[in-house]
mmCIF file of C-alpha atoms in Angstrom:
data_model
loop_
_atom_site.group_PDB
_atom_site.id
_atom_site.type_symbol
_atom_site.label_atom_id
_atom_site.label_comp_id
_atom_site.label_asym_id
_atom_site.label_seq_id
_atom_site.Cartn_x
_atom_site.Cartn_y
_atom_site.Cartn_z
ATOM 1 C CA MET A 983 36.898 -47.724 -58.643
ATOM 2 C CA GLU A 984 33.692 -48.616 -56.790
ATOM 3 C CA ARG A 985 33.280 -44.995 -55.795
ATOM 4 C CA ASP A 986 33.543 -43.911 -59.440
ATOM 5 C CA ARG A 987 30.878 -46.456 -60.388
ATOM 6 C CA GLU A 988 28.544 -45.256 -57.617
ATOM 7 C CA GLU A 989 29.049 -41.624 -58.651
ATOM 8 C CA TRP A 990 28.306 -42.534 -62.281
ATOM 9 C CA GLU A 991 25.155 -44.415 -61.269
ATOM 10 C CA LEU A 992 24.023 -41.472 -59.130
ATOM 11 C CA ASP A 993 24.600 -39.045 -62.006
ATOM 12 C CA ASN A 994 22.869 -41.244 -64.608
ATOM 13 C CA PHE A 995 20.237 -43.139 -62.588
ATOM 14 C CA PRO A 996 19.536 -41.117 -59.429
ATOM 15 C CA GLU A 997 16.062 -42.639 -58.949
ATOM 16 C CA GLY A 998 17.517 -46.151 -58.901
ATOM 17 C CA GLU A 999 20.192 -45.243 -56.348
ATOM 18 C CA VAL A 1000 17.660 -43.505 -54.125
ATOM 19 C CA LYS A 1001 15.343 -46.508 -54.409
ATOM 20 C CA GLU A 1002 18.174 -48.891 -53.444
ATOM 21 C CA MET A 1003 18.982 -46.862 -50.332
ATOM 22 C CA VAL A 1004 15.304 -46.587 -49.337
ATOM 23 C CA GLU A 1005 14.978 -50.380 -49.659
ATOM 24 C CA LEU A 1006 18.142 -50.831 -47.611
ATOM 25 C CA TYR A 1007 16.752 -48.694 -44.791
ATOM 26 C CA GLU A 1008 13.375 -50.428 -44.989
ATOM 27 C CA SER A 1009 15.138 -53.784 -44.594
ATOM 28 C CA THR A 1010 16.454 -52.580 -41.222
ATOM 29 C CA GLY A 1011 12.921 -51.841 -39.964
ATOM 30 C CA ILE A 1012 12.656 -48.140 -40.822
ATOM 31 C CA SER A 1013 9.278 -47.151 -42.263
ATOM 32 C CA LYS A 1014 9.102 -46.295 -45.949
ATOM 33 C CA ALA A 1015 8.170 -42.677 -45.206
ATOM 34 C CA ASP A 1016 11.100 -42.219 -42.819
ATOM 35 C CA ALA A 1017 13.498 -43.998 -45.180
ATOM 36 C CA GLU A 1018 12.414 -41.733 -48.044
ATOM 37 C CA SER A 1019 12.894 -38.690 -45.804
ATOM 38 C CA ILE A 1020 16.388 -39.772 -44.726
ATOM 39 C CA VAL A 1021 17.509 -40.686 -48.229
ATOM 40 C CA GLY A 1022 15.855 -37.596 -49.705
ATOM 41 C CA SER A 1023 17.848 -35.387 -47.351
ATOM 42 C CA PHE A 1024 21.133 -37.170 -48.016
ATOM 43 C CA SER A 1025 20.667 -37.323 -51.789
ATOM 44 C CA LYS A 1026 20.807 -33.511 -51.952
ATOM 45 C CA TYR A 1027 24.518 -33.753 -51.097
ATOM 46 C CA LYS A 1028 26.289 -35.855 -53.721
ATOM 47 C CA LYS A 1029 29.590 -36.503 -51.911
ATOM 48 C CA GLN A 1030 27.911 -37.385 -48.633
ATOM 49 C CA PHE A 1031 25.329 -39.561 -50.403
ATOM 50 C CA VAL A 1032 28.033 -41.488 -52.247
ATOM 51 C CA ASP A 1033 29.905 -41.889 -48.938
ATOM 52 C CA LEU A 1034 26.724 -43.248 -47.391
ATOM 53 C CA MET A 1035 26.163 -45.671 -50.275
ATOM 54 C CA MET A 1036 29.750 -46.881 -50.092
ATOM 55 C CA LEU A 1037 29.462 -47.529 -46.373
ATOM 56 C CA GLN A 1038 25.944 -48.908 -46.050
ATOM 57 C CA GLU A 1039 25.251 -50.488 -49.434
ATOM 58 C CA LEU A 1040 28.696 -51.823 -50.353
ATOM 59 C CA LEU A 1041 30.176 -52.037 -46.821
ATOM 60 C CA ILE A 1042 33.328 -50.235 -47.975
ATOM 61 C CA THR A 1043 34.870 -47.915 -45.397
ATOM 62 C CA PRO A 1044 36.921 -44.870 -46.364
ATOM 63 C CA PRO A 1045 40.690 -45.389 -46.352
ATOM 64 C CA GLU A 1046 42.605 -44.097 -43.362
ATOM 65 C CA GLY A 1047 46.087 -42.651 -43.240
ATOM 66 C CA SER A 1048 48.450 -41.677 -46.013
ATOM 67 C CA PRO A 1049 48.714 -44.115 -48.928
ATOM 68 C CA VAL A 1050 52.338 -43.024 -49.466
ATOM 69 C CA LEU A 1051 53.272 -43.737 -45.843
ATOM 70 C CA SER A 1052 51.447 -47.057 -45.956
ATOM 71 C CA GLY A 1053 53.218 -48.057 -49.184
ATOM 72 C CA LEU A 1054 56.610 -46.980 -47.873
ATOM 73 C CA THR A 1055 56.070 -48.905 -44.644
ATOM 74 C CA THR A 1056 55.074 -52.023 -46.568
ATOM 75 C CA PHE A 1057 58.109 -51.727 -48.853
ATOM 76 C CA LEU A 1058 60.542 -51.252 -45.981
ATOM 77 C CA SER A 1059 58.950 -54.096 -44.031
ATOM 78 C CA PHE A 1060 59.369 -56.477 -46.962
ATOM 79 C CA MET A 1061 62.959 -55.360 -47.458
ATOM 80 C CA ILE A 1062 63.836 -55.818 -43.794
ATOM 81 C CA ILE A 1063 61.943 -59.078 -43.354
ATOM 82 C CA GLY A 1064 63.284 -60.385 -46.651
ATOM 83 C CA SER A 1065 66.872 -59.627 -45.690
ATOM 84 C CA LEU A 1066 66.686 -61.096 -42.170
ATOM 85 C CA PRO A 1067 66.779 -64.763 -43.210
ATOM 86 C CA MET A 1068 69.725 -64.109 -45.514
ATOM 87 C CA ILE A 1069 71.636 -62.151 -42.875
ATOM 88 C CA THR A 1070 70.872 -64.842 -40.303
ATOM 89 C CA TYR A 1071 71.925 -67.570 -42.720
ATOM 90 C CA ILE A 1072 75.209 -65.853 -43.516
ATOM 91 C CA GLY A 1073 75.803 -65.236 -39.821
ATOM 92 C CA SER A 1074 75.001 -68.854 -39.006
ATOM 93 C CA ILE A 1075 77.674 -70.100 -41.394
ATOM 94 C CA PHE A 1076 80.326 -68.461 -39.248
ATOM 95 C CA HIS A 1077 78.578 -69.207 -35.964
ATOM 96 C CA MET A 1078 77.906 -72.889 -36.628
ATOM 97 C CA GLU A 1079 81.548 -73.570 -37.338
ATOM 98 C CA ARG A 1080 82.321 -72.532 -33.773
ATOM 99 C CA ASN A 1081 79.168 -73.499 -31.908
ATOM 100 C CA GLN A 1082 76.117 -75.675 -32.686
ATOM 101 C CA ASN A 1083 73.721 -73.529 -30.585
ATOM 102 C CA THR A 1084 70.774 -72.702 -32.909
ATOM 103 C CA THR A 1085 69.178 -70.386 -30.335
ATOM 104 C CA ALA A 1086 71.848 -67.830 -31.139
ATOM 105 C CA VAL A 1087 70.713 -67.942 -34.759
ATOM 106 C CA ILE A 1088 66.940 -68.089 -34.253
ATOM 107 C CA GLY A 1089 66.874 -65.453 -31.479
ATOM 108 C CA PRO A 1090 68.017 -62.488 -33.603
ATOM 109 C CA LEU A 1091 65.641 -63.539 -36.371
ATOM 110 C CA ALA A 1092 62.670 -63.614 -33.962
ATOM 111 C CA VAL A 1093 63.660 -60.232 -32.512
ATOM 112 C CA GLY A 1094 63.900 -58.846 -36.040
ATOM 113 C CA PHE A 1095 60.429 -60.094 -36.980
ATOM 114 C CA ILE A 1096 58.850 -58.671 -33.827
ATOM 115 C CA THR A 1097 60.676 -55.344 -34.157
ATOM 116 C CA THR A 1098 59.587 -54.994 -37.772
ATOM 117 C CA ALA A 1099 55.965 -55.779 -36.926
ATOM 118 C CA VAL A 1100 55.864 -53.286 -34.070
ATOM 119 C CA THR A 1101 57.623 -50.576 -36.096
ATOM 120 C CA SER A 1102 55.405 -50.975 -39.145
ATOM 121 C CA GLY A 1103 52.324 -50.971 -36.935
ATOM 122 C CA ALA A 1104 53.449 -47.768 -35.279
ATOM 123 C CA LEU A 1105 54.159 -46.103 -38.614
ATOM 124 C CA VAL A 1106 50.739 -46.847 -40.070
ATOM 125 C CA MET A 1107 49.101 -46.267 -36.686
ATOM 126 C CA THR A 1108 47.489 -49.685 -36.351
ATOM 127 C CA ASN A 1109 47.847 -52.449 -33.830
ATOM 128 C CA TRP A 1110 50.210 -55.242 -34.727
#
């Protein structure tokens, strides 16, 4: 959405977008002449210039990984995490009748949470 807006602005008001980027570079201590040279070079390449604006002007980084894999991982994580309390509760009904040890109920739930976090992190290739 933001990318579409930046592309539209670049197509319809290129001078304004170039001016914004020059001002951004000047605010970091780069001289106006050097900033104009840098931005002038980048503005010749629309995709790269929009990427640069997204990153430096809006502080939006490009997405990493597959959106389908990320969505599937999130869905499965919610399903697994959502079912763990119910499974533990149902299991505790039978367990509590025989033994009042809550560690036997909480332990599997904790292991399930940790396993799900590690697995989902591995699937989307991020640290948990």
